Short mmCIF file of C-alpha atoms in Angstrom, two decimals:
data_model
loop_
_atom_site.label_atom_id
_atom_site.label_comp_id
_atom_site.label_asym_id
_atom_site.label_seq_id
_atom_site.Cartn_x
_atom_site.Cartn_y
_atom_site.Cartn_z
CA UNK A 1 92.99 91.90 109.13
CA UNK A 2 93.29 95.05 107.07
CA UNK A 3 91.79 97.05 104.10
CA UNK A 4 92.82 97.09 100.60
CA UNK A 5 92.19 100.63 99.98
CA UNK A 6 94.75 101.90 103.01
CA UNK A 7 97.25 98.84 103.25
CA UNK A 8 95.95 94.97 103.19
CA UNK A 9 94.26 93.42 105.29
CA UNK A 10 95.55 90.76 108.53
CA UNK A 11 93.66 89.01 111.26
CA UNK A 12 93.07 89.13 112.54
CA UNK A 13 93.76 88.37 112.20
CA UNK A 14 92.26 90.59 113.19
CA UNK A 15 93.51 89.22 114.07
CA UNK A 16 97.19 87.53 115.29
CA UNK A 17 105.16 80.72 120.19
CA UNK A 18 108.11 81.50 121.75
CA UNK A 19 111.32 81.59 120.34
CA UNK A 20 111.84 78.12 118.90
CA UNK A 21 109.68 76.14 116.69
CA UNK A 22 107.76 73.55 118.24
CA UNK A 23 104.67 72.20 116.74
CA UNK A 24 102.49 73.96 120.41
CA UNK A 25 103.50 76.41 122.55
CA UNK A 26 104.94 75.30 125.84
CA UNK A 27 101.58 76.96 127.28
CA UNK A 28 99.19 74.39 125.17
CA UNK A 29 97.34 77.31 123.20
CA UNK A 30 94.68 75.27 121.05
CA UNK A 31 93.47 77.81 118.34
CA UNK A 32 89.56 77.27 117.43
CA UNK A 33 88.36 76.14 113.74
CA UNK A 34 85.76 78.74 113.31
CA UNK A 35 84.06 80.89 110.67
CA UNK A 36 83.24 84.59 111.95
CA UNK A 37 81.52 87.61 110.00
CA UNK A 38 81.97 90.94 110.98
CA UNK A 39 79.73 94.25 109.73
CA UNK A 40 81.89 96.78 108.80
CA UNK A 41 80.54 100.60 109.69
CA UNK A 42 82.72 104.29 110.15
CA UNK A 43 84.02 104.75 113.83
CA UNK A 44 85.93 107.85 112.76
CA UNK A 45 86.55 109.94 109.97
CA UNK A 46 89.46 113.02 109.45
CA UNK A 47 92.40 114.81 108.06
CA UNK A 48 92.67 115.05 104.56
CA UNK A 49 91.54 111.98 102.96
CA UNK A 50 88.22 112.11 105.28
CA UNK A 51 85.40 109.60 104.52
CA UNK A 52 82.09 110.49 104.91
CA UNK A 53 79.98 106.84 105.65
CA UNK A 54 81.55 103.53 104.98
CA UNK A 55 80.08 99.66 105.51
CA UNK A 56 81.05 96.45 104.64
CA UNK A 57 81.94 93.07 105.89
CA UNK A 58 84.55 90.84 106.41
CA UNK A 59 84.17 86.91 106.21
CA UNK A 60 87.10 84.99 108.63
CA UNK A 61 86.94 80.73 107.76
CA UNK A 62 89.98 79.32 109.85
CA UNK A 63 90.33 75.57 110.03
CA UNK A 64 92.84 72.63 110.69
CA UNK A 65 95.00 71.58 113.83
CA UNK A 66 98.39 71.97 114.98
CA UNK A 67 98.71 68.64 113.06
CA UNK A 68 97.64 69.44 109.74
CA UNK A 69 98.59 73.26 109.81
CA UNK A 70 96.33 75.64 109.69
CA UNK A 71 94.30 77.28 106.43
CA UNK A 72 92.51 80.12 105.86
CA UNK A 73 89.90 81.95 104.00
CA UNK A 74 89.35 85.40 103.84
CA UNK A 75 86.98 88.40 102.45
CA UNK A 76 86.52 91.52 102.80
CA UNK A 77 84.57 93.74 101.44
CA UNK A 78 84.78 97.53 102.11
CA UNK A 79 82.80 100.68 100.30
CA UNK A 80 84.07 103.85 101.35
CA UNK A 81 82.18 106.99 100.50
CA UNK A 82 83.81 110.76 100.05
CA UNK A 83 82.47 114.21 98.45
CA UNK A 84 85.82 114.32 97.28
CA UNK A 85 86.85 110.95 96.14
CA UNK A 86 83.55 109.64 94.91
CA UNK A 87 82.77 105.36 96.00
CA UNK A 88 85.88 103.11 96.75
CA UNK A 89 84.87 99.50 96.80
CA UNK A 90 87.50 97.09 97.47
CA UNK A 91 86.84 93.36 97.36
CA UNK A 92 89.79 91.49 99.15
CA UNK A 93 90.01 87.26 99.00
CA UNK A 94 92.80 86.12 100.45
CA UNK A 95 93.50 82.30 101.06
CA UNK A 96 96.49 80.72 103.35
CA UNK A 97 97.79 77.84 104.51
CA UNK A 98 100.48 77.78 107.90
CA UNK A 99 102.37 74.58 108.93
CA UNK A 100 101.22 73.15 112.45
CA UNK A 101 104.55 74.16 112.91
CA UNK A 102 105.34 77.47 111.98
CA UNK A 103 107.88 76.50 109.62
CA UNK A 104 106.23 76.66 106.34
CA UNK A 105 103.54 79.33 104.94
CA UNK A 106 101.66 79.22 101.63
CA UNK A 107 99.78 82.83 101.02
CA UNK A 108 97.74 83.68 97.79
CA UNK A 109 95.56 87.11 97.61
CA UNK A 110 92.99 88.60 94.91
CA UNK A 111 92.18 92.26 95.14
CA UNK A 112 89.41 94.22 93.12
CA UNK A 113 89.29 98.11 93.38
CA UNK A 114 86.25 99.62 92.01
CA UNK A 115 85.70 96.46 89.31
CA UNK A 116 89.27 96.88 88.09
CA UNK A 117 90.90 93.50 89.07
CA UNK A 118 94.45 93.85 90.81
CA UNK A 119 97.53 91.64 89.81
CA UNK A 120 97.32 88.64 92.44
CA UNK A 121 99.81 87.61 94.61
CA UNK A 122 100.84 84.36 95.40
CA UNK A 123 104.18 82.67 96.93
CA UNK A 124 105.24 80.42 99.78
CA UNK A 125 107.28 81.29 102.90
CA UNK A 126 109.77 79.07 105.30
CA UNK A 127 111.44 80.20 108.45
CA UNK A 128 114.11 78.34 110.38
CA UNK A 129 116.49 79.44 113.31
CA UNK A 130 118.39 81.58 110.79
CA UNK A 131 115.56 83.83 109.38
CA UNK A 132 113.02 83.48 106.68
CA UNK A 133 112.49 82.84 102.74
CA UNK A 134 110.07 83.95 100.53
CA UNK A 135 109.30 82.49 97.29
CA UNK A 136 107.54 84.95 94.44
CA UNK A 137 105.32 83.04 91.71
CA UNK A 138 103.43 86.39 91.06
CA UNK A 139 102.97 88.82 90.39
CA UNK A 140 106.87 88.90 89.51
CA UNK A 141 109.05 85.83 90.71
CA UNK A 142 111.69 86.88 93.08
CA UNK A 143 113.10 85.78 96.21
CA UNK A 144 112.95 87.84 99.73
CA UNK A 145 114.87 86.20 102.97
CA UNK A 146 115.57 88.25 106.39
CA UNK A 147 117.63 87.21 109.18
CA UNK A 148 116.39 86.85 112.50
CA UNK A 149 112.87 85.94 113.80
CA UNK A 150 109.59 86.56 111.91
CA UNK A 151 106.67 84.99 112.46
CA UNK A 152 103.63 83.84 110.60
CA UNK A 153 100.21 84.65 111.55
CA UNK A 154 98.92 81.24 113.20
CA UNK A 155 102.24 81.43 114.92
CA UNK A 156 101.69 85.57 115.95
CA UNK A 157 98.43 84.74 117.50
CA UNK A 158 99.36 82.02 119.70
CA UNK A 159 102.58 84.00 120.97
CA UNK A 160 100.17 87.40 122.18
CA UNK A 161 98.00 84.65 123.86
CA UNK A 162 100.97 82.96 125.76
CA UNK A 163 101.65 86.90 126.57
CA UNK A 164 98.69 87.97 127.70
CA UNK A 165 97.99 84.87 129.67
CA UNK A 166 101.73 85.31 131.42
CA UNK A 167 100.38 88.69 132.22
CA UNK A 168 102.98 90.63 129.64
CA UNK A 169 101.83 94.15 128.59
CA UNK A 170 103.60 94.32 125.26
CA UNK A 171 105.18 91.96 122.32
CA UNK A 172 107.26 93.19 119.85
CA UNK A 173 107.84 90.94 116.83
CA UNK A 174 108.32 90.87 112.76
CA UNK A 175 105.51 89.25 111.18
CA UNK A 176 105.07 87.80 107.35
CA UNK A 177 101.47 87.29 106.05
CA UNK A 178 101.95 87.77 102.35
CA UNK A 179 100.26 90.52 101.99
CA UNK A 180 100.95 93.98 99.96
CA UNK A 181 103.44 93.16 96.96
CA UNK A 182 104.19 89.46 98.88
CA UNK A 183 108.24 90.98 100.07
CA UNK A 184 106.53 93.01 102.80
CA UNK A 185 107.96 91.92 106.37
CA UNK A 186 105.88 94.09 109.53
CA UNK A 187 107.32 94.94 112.61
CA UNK A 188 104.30 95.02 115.11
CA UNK A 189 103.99 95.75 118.83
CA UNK A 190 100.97 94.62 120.57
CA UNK A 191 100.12 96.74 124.22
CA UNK A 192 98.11 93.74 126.08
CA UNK A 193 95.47 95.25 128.63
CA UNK A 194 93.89 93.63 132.12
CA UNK A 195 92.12 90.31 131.11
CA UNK A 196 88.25 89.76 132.29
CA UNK A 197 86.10 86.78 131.51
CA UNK A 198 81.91 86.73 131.18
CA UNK A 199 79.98 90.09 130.17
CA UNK A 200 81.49 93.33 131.42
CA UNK A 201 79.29 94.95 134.33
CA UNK A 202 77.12 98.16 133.80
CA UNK A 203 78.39 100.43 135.80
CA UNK A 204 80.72 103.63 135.11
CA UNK A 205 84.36 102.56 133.56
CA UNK A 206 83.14 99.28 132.91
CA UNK A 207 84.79 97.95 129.95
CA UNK A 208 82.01 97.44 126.69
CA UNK A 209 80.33 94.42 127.05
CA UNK A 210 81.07 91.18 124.64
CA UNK A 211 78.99 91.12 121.41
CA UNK A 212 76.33 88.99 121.38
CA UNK A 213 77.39 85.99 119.46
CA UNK A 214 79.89 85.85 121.95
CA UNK A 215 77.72 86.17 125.01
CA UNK A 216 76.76 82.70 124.43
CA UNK A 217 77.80 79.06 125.37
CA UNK A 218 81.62 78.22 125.73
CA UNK A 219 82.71 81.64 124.70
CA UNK A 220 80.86 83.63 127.56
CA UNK A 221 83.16 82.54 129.93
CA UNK A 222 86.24 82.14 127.82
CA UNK A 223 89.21 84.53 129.05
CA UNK A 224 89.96 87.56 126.86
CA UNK A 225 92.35 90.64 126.79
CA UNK A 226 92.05 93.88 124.97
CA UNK A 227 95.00 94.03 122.39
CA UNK A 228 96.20 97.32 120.41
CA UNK A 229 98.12 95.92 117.69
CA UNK A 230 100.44 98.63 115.63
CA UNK A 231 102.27 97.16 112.01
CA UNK A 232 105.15 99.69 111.36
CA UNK A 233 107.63 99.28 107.94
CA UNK A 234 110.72 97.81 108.93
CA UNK A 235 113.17 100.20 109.35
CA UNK A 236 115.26 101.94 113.03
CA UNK A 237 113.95 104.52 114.97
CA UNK A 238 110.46 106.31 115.83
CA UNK A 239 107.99 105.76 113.28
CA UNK A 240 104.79 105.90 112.77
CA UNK A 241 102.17 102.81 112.17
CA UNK A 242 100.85 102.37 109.03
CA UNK A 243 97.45 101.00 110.71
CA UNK A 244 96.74 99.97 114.32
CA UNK A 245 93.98 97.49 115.09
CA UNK A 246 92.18 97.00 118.19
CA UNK A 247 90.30 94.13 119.45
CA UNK A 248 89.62 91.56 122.37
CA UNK A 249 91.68 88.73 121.91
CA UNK A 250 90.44 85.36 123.30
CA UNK A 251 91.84 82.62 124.67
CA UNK A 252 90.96 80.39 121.58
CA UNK A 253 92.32 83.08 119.32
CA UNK A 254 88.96 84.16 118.48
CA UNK A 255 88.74 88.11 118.02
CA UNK A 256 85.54 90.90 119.20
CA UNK A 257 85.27 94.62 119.50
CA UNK A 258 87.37 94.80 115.95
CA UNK A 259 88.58 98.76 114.79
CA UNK A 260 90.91 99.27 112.40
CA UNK A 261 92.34 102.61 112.52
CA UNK A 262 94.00 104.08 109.25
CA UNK A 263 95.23 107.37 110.50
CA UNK A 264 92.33 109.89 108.74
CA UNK A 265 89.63 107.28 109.05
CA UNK A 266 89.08 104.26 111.35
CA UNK A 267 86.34 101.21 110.86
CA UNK A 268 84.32 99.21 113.63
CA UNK A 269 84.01 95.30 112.78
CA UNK A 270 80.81 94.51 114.77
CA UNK A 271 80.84 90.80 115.01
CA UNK A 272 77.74 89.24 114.06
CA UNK A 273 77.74 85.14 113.88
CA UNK A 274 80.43 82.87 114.65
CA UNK A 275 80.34 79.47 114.17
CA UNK A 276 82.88 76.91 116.19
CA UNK A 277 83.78 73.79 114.39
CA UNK A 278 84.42 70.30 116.16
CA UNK A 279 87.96 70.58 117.23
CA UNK A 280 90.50 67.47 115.69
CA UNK A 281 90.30 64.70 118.10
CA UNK A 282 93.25 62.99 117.03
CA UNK A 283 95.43 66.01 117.01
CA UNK A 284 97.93 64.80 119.80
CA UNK A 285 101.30 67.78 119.40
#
Protein backbone atom coordinates (compact mmCIF):
# COMPACT_ATOMS: atom_id res chain seq x y z
CA UNK A 1 0.00 0.00 0.00
CA UNK A 2 1.23 3.56 -0.30
CA UNK A 3 0.14 7.27 -0.66
CA UNK A 4 -0.19 9.28 -3.69
CA UNK A 5 0.99 12.42 -2.28
CA UNK A 6 4.66 10.83 -1.12
CA UNK A 7 5.07 7.85 -3.69
CA UNK A 8 1.97 5.34 -4.59
CA UNK A 9 0.52 3.26 -2.78
CA UNK A 10 1.19 -1.06 -2.39
CA UNK A 11 -0.31 -3.64 -0.11
CA UNK A 12 -0.29 -4.23 1.18
CA UNK A 13 -0.26 -4.73 0.22
CA UNK A 14 0.08 -3.38 2.72
CA UNK A 15 0.61 -5.23 2.02
CA UNK A 16 2.99 -8.11 0.03
CA UNK A 17 7.20 -18.10 -4.03
CA UNK A 18 10.43 -19.20 -4.33
CA UNK A 19 12.51 -18.99 -7.15
CA UNK A 20 10.59 -20.75 -9.91
CA UNK A 21 7.12 -20.30 -11.02
CA UNK A 22 4.76 -22.75 -9.90
CA UNK A 23 1.14 -22.07 -9.70
CA UNK A 24 1.59 -22.59 -5.14
CA UNK A 25 4.39 -22.39 -3.22
CA UNK A 26 6.01 -25.62 -2.23
CA UNK A 27 4.76 -24.53 1.43
CA UNK A 28 0.83 -24.53 0.27
CA UNK A 29 0.29 -20.70 1.20
CA UNK A 30 -3.58 -20.22 0.39
CA UNK A 31 -4.07 -16.34 0.27
CA UNK A 32 -7.71 -15.25 1.68
CA UNK A 33 -10.47 -13.46 -0.67
CA UNK A 34 -11.25 -10.67 1.64
CA UNK A 35 -12.31 -7.01 1.67
CA UNK A 36 -10.55 -4.91 4.59
CA UNK A 37 -10.93 -1.05 5.49
CA UNK A 38 -8.48 0.68 7.30
CA UNK A 39 -8.88 4.43 9.12
CA UNK A 40 -6.17 6.39 8.26
CA UNK A 41 -4.88 8.95 11.27
CA UNK A 42 -1.07 10.87 11.86
CA UNK A 43 1.41 8.57 13.86
CA UNK A 44 4.19 11.08 13.30
CA UNK A 45 4.87 14.25 11.86
CA UNK A 46 8.60 16.17 11.09
CA UNK A 47 11.38 17.68 9.15
CA UNK A 48 10.56 20.03 6.66
CA UNK A 49 7.51 19.04 4.91
CA UNK A 50 5.76 18.43 8.53
CA UNK A 51 1.98 17.73 8.59
CA UNK A 52 0.00 18.91 11.16
CA UNK A 53 -3.34 16.24 11.38
CA UNK A 54 -4.10 13.86 8.62
CA UNK A 55 -7.13 11.02 8.22
CA UNK A 56 -8.37 8.98 5.72
CA UNK A 57 -9.06 5.49 4.65
CA UNK A 58 -8.04 2.91 2.58
CA UNK A 59 -10.50 0.23 1.01
CA UNK A 60 -8.43 -3.40 0.20
CA UNK A 61 -11.12 -5.96 -2.09
CA UNK A 62 -8.80 -9.03 -3.00
CA UNK A 63 -10.47 -11.99 -4.64
CA UNK A 64 -9.86 -15.15 -6.87
CA UNK A 65 -7.69 -18.43 -6.37
CA UNK A 66 -4.46 -19.65 -7.38
CA UNK A 67 -6.62 -20.97 -10.29
CA UNK A 68 -8.13 -18.02 -11.66
CA UNK A 69 -5.33 -15.48 -10.57
CA UNK A 70 -5.87 -13.11 -8.34
CA UNK A 71 -7.65 -9.37 -8.75
CA UNK A 72 -7.73 -6.49 -6.92
CA UNK A 73 -9.40 -3.36 -5.93
CA UNK A 74 -8.05 -0.58 -4.28
CA UNK A 75 -8.76 3.06 -2.63
CA UNK A 76 -7.34 5.24 -0.81
CA UNK A 77 -8.13 8.19 0.30
CA UNK A 78 -5.72 10.51 2.23
CA UNK A 79 -6.20 14.45 3.43
CA UNK A 80 -3.17 15.82 4.75
CA UNK A 81 -3.25 19.11 6.57
CA UNK A 82 -0.12 21.79 6.87
CA UNK A 83 0.14 25.66 7.98
CA UNK A 84 2.41 25.70 5.25
CA UNK A 85 1.05 23.71 2.46
CA UNK A 86 -2.63 24.29 2.97
CA UNK A 87 -5.15 20.63 2.41
CA UNK A 88 -3.67 17.77 0.17
CA UNK A 89 -6.37 15.32 -0.71
CA UNK A 90 -5.39 12.50 -2.78
CA UNK A 91 -7.92 9.98 -4.03
CA UNK A 92 -6.02 6.78 -5.27
CA UNK A 93 -8.15 3.70 -7.27
CA UNK A 94 -6.10 1.30 -8.36
CA UNK A 95 -7.39 -2.07 -9.94
CA UNK A 96 -5.14 -5.39 -10.74
CA UNK A 97 -5.28 -8.55 -11.89
CA UNK A 98 -2.09 -11.37 -11.12
CA UNK A 99 -1.98 -14.83 -12.83
CA UNK A 100 -2.47 -17.84 -10.30
CA UNK A 101 0.82 -18.17 -11.50
CA UNK A 102 2.89 -15.32 -11.22
CA UNK A 103 3.56 -15.13 -14.76
CA UNK A 104 1.28 -12.55 -16.01
CA UNK A 105 0.14 -9.07 -14.31
CA UNK A 106 -2.48 -6.61 -15.57
CA UNK A 107 -2.23 -3.11 -13.40
CA UNK A 108 -4.43 0.03 -14.11
CA UNK A 109 -4.36 3.18 -11.54
CA UNK A 110 -6.47 6.59 -11.30
CA UNK A 111 -5.08 9.33 -9.14
CA UNK A 112 -6.86 12.70 -8.12
CA UNK A 113 -4.80 15.43 -6.25
CA UNK A 114 -6.81 18.12 -4.80
CA UNK A 115 -9.83 17.64 -7.69
CA UNK A 116 -7.23 17.89 -10.44
CA UNK A 117 -7.43 14.40 -12.12
CA UNK A 118 -3.90 12.72 -12.83
CA UNK A 119 -3.01 11.01 -16.24
CA UNK A 120 -3.89 7.18 -15.53
CA UNK A 121 -1.78 4.46 -15.90
CA UNK A 122 -2.45 1.33 -17.30
CA UNK A 123 -0.24 -1.67 -18.89
CA UNK A 124 0.33 -5.38 -18.44
CA UNK A 125 3.42 -7.20 -17.10
CA UNK A 126 4.97 -10.93 -17.80
CA UNK A 127 7.92 -12.49 -16.10
CA UNK A 128 9.65 -15.71 -17.09
CA UNK A 129 13.06 -17.31 -15.96
CA UNK A 130 14.84 -14.58 -17.94
CA UNK A 131 13.37 -11.37 -16.33
CA UNK A 132 10.31 -9.33 -16.88
CA UNK A 133 8.25 -7.17 -19.60
CA UNK A 134 6.23 -4.39 -19.26
CA UNK A 135 3.77 -3.22 -21.68
CA UNK A 136 2.77 0.81 -21.63
CA UNK A 137 -0.88 1.65 -23.03
CA UNK A 138 -0.79 4.98 -20.98
CA UNK A 139 -0.07 7.30 -20.17
CA UNK A 140 2.71 7.01 -23.03
CA UNK A 141 3.18 3.48 -24.74
CA UNK A 142 6.58 2.13 -24.18
CA UNK A 143 8.12 -1.00 -23.27
CA UNK A 144 10.27 -1.68 -19.87
CA UNK A 145 11.97 -5.39 -19.42
CA UNK A 146 14.74 -6.22 -16.58
CA UNK A 147 16.72 -9.24 -16.27
CA UNK A 148 16.66 -11.32 -13.38
CA UNK A 149 13.86 -11.99 -10.80
CA UNK A 150 11.01 -9.57 -9.95
CA UNK A 151 8.08 -10.39 -8.52
CA UNK A 152 4.48 -9.35 -8.54
CA UNK A 153 2.57 -8.56 -5.54
CA UNK A 154 0.30 -11.82 -5.06
CA UNK A 155 3.56 -13.55 -5.71
CA UNK A 156 5.66 -11.02 -2.95
CA UNK A 157 3.20 -11.86 -0.32
CA UNK A 158 3.21 -15.48 -0.46
CA UNK A 159 7.19 -15.58 -0.62
CA UNK A 160 7.52 -13.27 3.05
CA UNK A 161 4.93 -15.87 4.33
CA UNK A 162 6.97 -19.01 3.23
CA UNK A 163 9.87 -16.78 5.05
CA UNK A 164 8.50 -16.02 8.00
CA UNK A 165 6.96 -19.39 8.49
CA UNK A 166 10.69 -21.05 7.72
CA UNK A 167 11.70 -18.75 10.47
CA UNK A 168 13.91 -16.29 7.97
CA UNK A 169 14.54 -12.77 9.37
CA UNK A 170 14.90 -10.94 6.09
CA UNK A 171 13.90 -11.18 2.13
CA UNK A 172 15.35 -9.19 -0.29
CA UNK A 173 13.60 -9.06 -3.67
CA UNK A 174 12.59 -6.64 -6.82
CA UNK A 175 9.02 -6.17 -6.96
CA UNK A 176 6.64 -4.71 -9.99
CA UNK A 177 3.13 -3.42 -9.01
CA UNK A 178 2.54 -0.83 -11.67
CA UNK A 179 2.57 1.82 -9.79
CA UNK A 180 4.27 5.49 -10.16
CA UNK A 181 4.78 6.21 -14.05
CA UNK A 182 4.03 2.09 -14.69
CA UNK A 183 8.39 1.51 -15.58
CA UNK A 184 9.04 1.68 -11.84
CA UNK A 185 10.76 -1.72 -10.63
CA UNK A 186 11.34 -1.65 -6.31
CA UNK A 187 13.93 -3.32 -4.65
CA UNK A 188 12.45 -4.14 -1.11
CA UNK A 189 13.83 -5.89 1.97
CA UNK A 190 11.46 -7.12 4.47
CA UNK A 191 13.14 -7.68 8.40
CA UNK A 192 10.58 -10.60 9.61
CA UNK A 193 10.18 -10.49 13.56
CA UNK A 194 9.25 -13.53 16.24
CA UNK A 195 5.76 -14.93 15.18
CA UNK A 196 2.84 -15.18 18.03
CA UNK A 197 -0.67 -16.38 17.49
CA UNK A 198 -4.08 -15.23 19.68
CA UNK A 199 -4.12 -11.66 21.50
CA UNK A 200 -0.81 -10.43 22.85
CA UNK A 201 -0.70 -10.56 26.83
CA UNK A 202 -0.85 -7.35 29.06
CA UNK A 203 2.01 -7.25 30.67
CA UNK A 204 5.29 -5.00 30.16
CA UNK A 205 7.05 -5.65 26.52
CA UNK A 206 4.14 -7.37 25.41
CA UNK A 207 3.73 -6.85 21.82
CA UNK A 208 0.22 -4.51 20.95
CA UNK A 209 -2.58 -6.58 20.92
CA UNK A 210 -4.53 -7.60 17.46
CA UNK A 211 -7.25 -5.11 16.39
CA UNK A 212 -10.47 -6.04 17.02
CA UNK A 213 -11.87 -7.28 13.82
CA UNK A 214 -9.17 -9.55 14.05
CA UNK A 215 -9.68 -10.75 17.57
CA UNK A 216 -12.47 -12.72 16.28
CA UNK A 217 -13.28 -16.23 14.81
CA UNK A 218 -10.64 -17.97 12.50
CA UNK A 219 -8.31 -15.05 12.57
CA UNK A 220 -7.74 -14.97 16.47
CA UNK A 221 -5.75 -17.81 16.33
CA UNK A 222 -4.26 -17.49 12.90
CA UNK A 223 -0.27 -17.20 13.02
CA UNK A 224 1.20 -13.76 12.32
CA UNK A 225 4.69 -11.99 12.17
CA UNK A 226 5.57 -8.39 12.43
CA UNK A 227 7.09 -7.32 8.98
CA UNK A 228 9.12 -3.92 8.27
CA UNK A 229 8.97 -3.68 4.66
CA UNK A 230 11.54 -0.91 3.01
CA UNK A 231 10.99 -0.12 -1.20
CA UNK A 232 14.36 1.49 -2.27
CA UNK A 233 14.93 2.77 -6.27
CA UNK A 234 16.89 0.35 -8.00
CA UNK A 235 20.21 1.27 -8.14
CA UNK A 236 23.99 -0.27 -6.05
CA UNK A 237 24.98 0.70 -2.86
CA UNK A 238 23.50 2.29 0.52
CA UNK A 239 20.44 4.07 -0.05
CA UNK A 240 17.85 5.24 1.51
CA UNK A 241 13.96 3.96 1.34
CA UNK A 242 11.66 5.94 -0.28
CA UNK A 243 8.84 4.66 2.30
CA UNK A 244 8.93 1.77 4.81
CA UNK A 245 5.72 0.10 5.91
CA UNK A 246 5.09 -1.81 8.92
CA UNK A 247 2.51 -4.28 9.69
CA UNK A 248 1.59 -7.88 11.06
CA UNK A 249 1.53 -10.14 8.36
CA UNK A 250 -0.77 -13.23 8.64
CA UNK A 251 -0.69 -16.44 7.64
CA UNK A 252 -3.58 -15.91 5.06
CA UNK A 253 -1.83 -12.82 3.82
CA UNK A 254 -4.16 -10.70 5.64
CA UNK A 255 -2.38 -7.45 7.10
CA UNK A 256 -3.00 -5.40 10.95
CA UNK A 257 -1.13 -2.79 12.86
CA UNK A 258 -0.57 -0.89 9.25
CA UNK A 259 2.09 2.48 9.37
CA UNK A 260 3.38 3.84 6.57
CA UNK A 261 6.31 5.89 7.21
CA UNK A 262 7.31 8.65 4.58
CA UNK A 263 10.43 10.00 6.11
CA UNK A 264 8.93 13.64 7.62
CA UNK A 265 5.54 12.15 8.32
CA UNK A 266 4.27 8.60 8.98
CA UNK A 267 0.34 7.30 8.96
CA UNK A 268 -1.37 4.55 11.24
CA UNK A 269 -3.98 2.28 9.19
CA UNK A 270 -6.23 1.18 12.11
CA UNK A 271 -8.10 -1.72 10.71
CA UNK A 272 -11.67 -1.54 11.20
CA UNK A 273 -13.90 -4.45 9.36
CA UNK A 274 -12.75 -7.23 7.39
CA UNK A 275 -14.80 -9.41 5.69
CA UNK A 276 -13.51 -13.18 4.55
CA UNK A 277 -15.07 -14.53 1.47
CA UNK A 278 -15.84 -18.38 0.87
CA UNK A 279 -12.58 -19.68 -0.31
CA UNK A 280 -12.77 -21.58 -4.17
CA UNK A 281 -13.60 -25.11 -3.53
CA UNK A 282 -12.57 -26.37 -6.70
CA UNK A 283 -9.26 -24.65 -6.72
CA UNK A 284 -7.04 -27.89 -6.75
CA UNK A 285 -2.96 -26.23 -7.73
Amino acid sequence: MRIVLAAQVALLLPLLVPTGLAAEPAGGVRLAPHRAVYDLSLARSGGARAVESARGRIVFDFSGDACKGWALQYRQVTVLESSESGTRTSDLRNNTFESGDGRAFHFRTQSDLNGAVQAPVDGDAERDEKGLSVSLKQPKRGQVTVPGEVLFPAAHMRRLIEAARAGEKTVAVKVFDGSDDGRKIYDTLAVIGQGRTGPAAAQPGAPVAAEAPLQEGVMASMPRWPVTLSYFSSGEGERTPIYVLSFDLYENGISGALRLDYGDFSLRGDLSRIDLSPESKDCRP
